[in-house]
Short mmCIF file of C-alpha atoms in Angstrom, two decimals:
data_model
loop_
_atom_site.label_atom_id
_atom_site.label_comp_id
_atom_site.label_asym_id
_atom_site.label_seq_id
_atom_site.Cartn_x
_atom_site.Cartn_y
_atom_site.Cartn_z
CA MET G 1 1.41 32.77 31.79
CA ASP G 2 0.96 29.65 33.91
CA ASP G 3 -2.12 28.63 31.92
CA ALA G 4 -0.17 28.70 28.67
CA MET G 5 2.51 26.40 30.07
CA ASN G 6 -0.02 23.91 31.45
CA GLY G 7 -1.68 23.60 28.04
CA ILE G 8 1.09 21.30 26.83
CA GLU G 9 0.70 18.98 29.79
CA THR G 10 -3.04 18.63 29.23
CA GLU G 11 -2.38 17.23 25.75
CA ARG G 12 -0.30 14.41 27.17
CA GLY G 13 -2.12 11.11 27.31
CA PRO G 14 -2.04 8.29 29.86
CA TRP G 15 -0.14 5.75 27.74
CA SER G 16 3.62 5.43 27.84
CA THR G 17 5.40 6.30 24.63
CA GLY G 18 6.43 2.68 24.06
CA VAL G 19 2.88 1.35 24.37
CA ALA G 20 1.52 4.10 22.12
CA ALA G 21 4.22 3.40 19.51
CA LEU G 22 3.41 -0.31 19.60
CA VAL G 23 -0.31 0.38 19.16
CA ALA G 24 0.39 2.88 16.36
CA LEU G 25 2.68 0.50 14.49
CA LEU G 26 0.70 -2.71 15.04
CA PRO G 27 -1.39 -2.39 11.82
CA LEU G 28 1.79 -1.68 9.88
CA ILE G 29 3.61 -4.67 11.36
CA VAL G 30 0.74 -7.07 10.65
CA GLY G 31 0.20 -5.59 7.18
CA ILE G 32 3.88 -5.94 6.27
CA ALA G 33 3.89 -9.53 7.56
CA ALA G 34 0.84 -10.30 5.39
CA ALA G 35 2.46 -8.64 2.36
CA ILE G 36 5.67 -10.62 2.87
CA ALA G 37 3.68 -13.85 3.15
CA ALA G 38 1.76 -12.96 -0.02
CA ASP G 39 4.98 -12.09 -1.84
CA ARG G 40 6.42 -15.49 -0.98
CA LYS G 41 3.17 -17.19 -2.11
CA LEU G 42 2.50 -18.53 1.39
CA THR G 43 -0.94 -19.37 2.69
CA LEU G 44 -2.18 -18.80 6.20
CA GLY G 45 -4.98 -21.26 6.81
CA PRO G 46 -7.61 -20.80 4.11
CA ALA G 47 -6.19 -17.41 3.05
CA GLY G 48 -4.02 -17.48 -0.05
CA PRO G 49 -1.68 -14.72 -1.22
CA ASN G 50 -4.43 -12.64 -2.87
CA GLU G 51 -6.69 -12.86 0.16
CA LEU G 52 -3.81 -11.79 2.42
CA VAL G 53 -3.35 -8.64 0.37
CA TYR G 54 -7.00 -7.76 -0.20
CA TYR G 55 -8.48 -8.77 3.16
CA VAL G 56 -5.58 -8.15 5.56
CA ALA G 57 -2.93 -5.75 4.23
CA LEU G 58 -5.19 -3.24 2.43
CA PRO G 59 -7.76 -2.86 5.26
CA LEU G 60 -4.94 -2.48 7.78
CA GLY G 61 -3.40 0.18 5.55
CA ALA G 62 -6.73 1.98 5.46
CA VAL G 63 -7.10 2.06 9.25
CA TYR G 64 -3.41 2.78 9.90
CA PRO G 65 -3.72 6.61 10.05
CA THR G 66 -6.71 6.37 12.40
CA VAL G 67 -5.02 3.90 14.74
CA ALA G 68 -1.87 6.04 14.72
CA ALA G 69 -3.95 9.15 15.45
CA LEU G 70 -5.66 7.39 18.36
CA ALA G 71 -2.31 6.26 19.74
CA ARG G 72 -1.01 9.80 19.30
CA ARG G 73 -3.91 11.23 21.29
CA MET G 74 -3.36 8.71 24.10
CA ALA G 75 0.46 8.97 24.19
CA TYR G 76 2.47 10.80 26.79
CA ALA G 77 4.70 12.13 23.98
CA PRO G 78 2.28 12.70 21.05
CA LEU G 79 4.80 14.32 18.71
CA THR G 80 7.11 11.33 19.03
CA ILE G 81 4.30 9.00 18.04
CA LEU G 82 3.45 11.23 15.07
CA VAL G 83 7.03 11.16 13.81
CA VAL G 84 7.45 7.41 14.31
CA ALA G 85 4.08 6.57 12.74
CA ALA G 86 4.65 8.90 9.77
CA THR G 87 8.14 7.66 8.95
CA ALA G 88 7.75 3.92 9.63
CA PRO G 89 5.85 3.08 6.39
CA ALA G 90 8.40 5.09 4.39
CA LEU G 91 11.30 3.24 6.02
CA ALA G 92 9.68 -0.12 5.28
CA TYR G 93 9.08 0.89 1.67
CA ALA G 94 12.61 2.26 1.30
CA THR G 95 14.01 -1.02 2.59
CA ARG G 96 12.02 -2.89 -0.05
CA LEU G 97 13.30 -0.57 -2.78
CA LEU G 98 16.91 -0.85 -1.64
CA ILE G 99 16.83 -4.65 -1.73
CA GLU G 100 16.31 -4.60 -5.48
CA PRO G 101 19.59 -4.44 -7.43
CA LEU G 102 20.56 -1.32 -9.36
CA PRO G 103 20.93 -1.56 -13.14
CA LYS G 104 24.51 -2.20 -14.27
CA ASP G 105 26.48 -1.24 -17.36
CA VAL G 106 28.63 -3.62 -19.43
CA LEU G 107 31.53 -3.28 -16.99
CA GLY G 108 29.34 -4.30 -14.06
CA LYS G 109 29.22 -0.86 -12.43
CA ALA G 110 25.94 0.47 -11.14
CA ILE G 111 24.24 3.03 -13.34
CA ILE G 112 23.12 5.87 -11.10
CA SER G 113 21.17 8.43 -13.05
CA PRO G 114 18.78 11.16 -11.88
CA SER G 115 15.81 8.95 -12.79
CA THR G 116 17.27 6.07 -10.75
CA VAL G 117 17.71 8.32 -7.73
CA ALA G 118 14.21 9.74 -8.19
CA ASN G 119 12.67 6.28 -8.48
CA ILE G 120 14.37 5.13 -5.28
CA ALA G 121 14.27 8.28 -3.12
CA LEU G 122 10.99 10.00 -3.96
CA PRO G 123 8.40 7.24 -3.28
CA PRO G 124 9.35 6.85 0.42
CA ALA G 125 9.46 10.64 0.83
CA ILE G 126 6.00 11.01 -0.73
CA LEU G 127 4.73 8.19 1.48
CA ALA G 128 6.16 9.81 4.64
CA ALA G 129 4.56 13.15 3.78
CA GLY G 130 1.24 11.47 2.98
CA ALA G 131 1.27 9.46 6.21
CA PHE G 132 2.05 12.62 8.18
CA VAL G 133 -0.87 14.50 6.59
CA ALA G 134 -3.21 11.53 7.01
CA ILE G 135 -2.38 11.11 10.72
CA GLU G 136 -2.71 14.85 11.33
CA LEU G 137 -6.06 14.87 9.52
CA ALA G 138 -7.37 11.93 11.55
CA THR G 139 -6.12 13.49 14.79
CA ALA G 140 -7.75 16.84 14.06
CA ALA G 141 -11.02 15.14 13.13
CA MET G 142 -11.01 13.03 16.31
CA ARG G 143 -10.84 16.18 18.42
CA ARG G 144 -14.14 17.36 16.97
CA GLY G 145 -16.37 14.42 17.85
CA VAL G 146 -17.45 11.04 16.58
CA ALA G 147 -19.19 12.06 13.35
CA VAL G 148 -16.34 14.28 12.19
CA GLY G 149 -13.88 11.65 13.43
CA VAL G 150 -15.41 8.98 11.19
CA PHE G 151 -15.27 11.35 8.22
CA GLY G 152 -11.66 12.19 9.14
CA ALA G 153 -10.77 8.49 9.27
CA ILE G 154 -12.18 7.98 5.78
CA ALA G 155 -10.41 11.08 4.48
CA ALA G 156 -7.14 9.99 6.13
CA ALA G 157 -7.37 6.57 4.44
CA LEU G 158 -7.90 8.28 1.10
CA VAL G 159 -4.94 10.63 1.67
CA LEU G 160 -2.69 7.69 2.52
CA GLY G 161 -3.97 5.78 -0.52
CA VAL G 162 -3.11 8.73 -2.75
CA ALA G 163 0.36 8.91 -1.20
CA VAL G 164 0.91 5.22 -1.92
CA MET G 165 -0.31 5.51 -5.51
CA ALA G 166 1.29 8.88 -6.36
CA PRO G 167 4.78 7.55 -7.21
CA ILE G 168 3.27 5.17 -9.75
CA TYR G 169 1.73 8.04 -11.69
CA LEU G 170 4.33 10.74 -11.02
CA LEU G 171 7.55 8.87 -11.73
CA PRO G 172 8.67 6.97 -14.82
CA LEU G 173 8.25 3.23 -14.49
CA SER G 174 11.65 2.22 -15.79
CA LEU G 175 14.75 2.47 -13.64
CA GLY G 176 17.01 2.98 -16.65
#
C-alpha cells in the first residue's frame, strides 16, 4: 500500500509550478506577440509581418506541445501545468473571437443564432481539446526515450495543427 502512495510523489518534478507554467507558456506568449505585431503590420528589425508569422509564430506553435510536455514532466504539479497549457491557447483564441463585433439587425440588436454561437464557442473548445491531446501525446512519447520522443513531438505538432485548422473546415465561414 505504501508503494502505491509513493508513486504519485515520484512523478513530481523539481521545478516549482510557477516556473514550469512560465516555461510551458513561453512559446505561446512569444507566438501571440509575433502574431499581434504581424496583424498590426509592424516590423521587428528585418522581419516583416509575413516573416513574423512564418518564421516565429508557426514554429513556436509547432514546438508548443513539446515544450509544455517537458515543463509538465519537470513540474511539481504536472496536472496543473497540463490544464494551464491546454487551455491557454483556447483562451487567447476566444479573446480574439470575442473582440470582433456580432452581426446586428436593422434595429441595432445583436443577432445571436445557433451558427453564431457555434462559430464563436466551438473553435476554442476544439483547440483546447487538441492541445490537451497533443501535450499528452508528447508527454507519453517522452517517457519512452529519445527516438520515440522525437516522433511524439512531430505527432503532437500535427495534432495541434489539425486542431487549429479543424474549425475552418468543420464550421460555416459566415457568422450570419
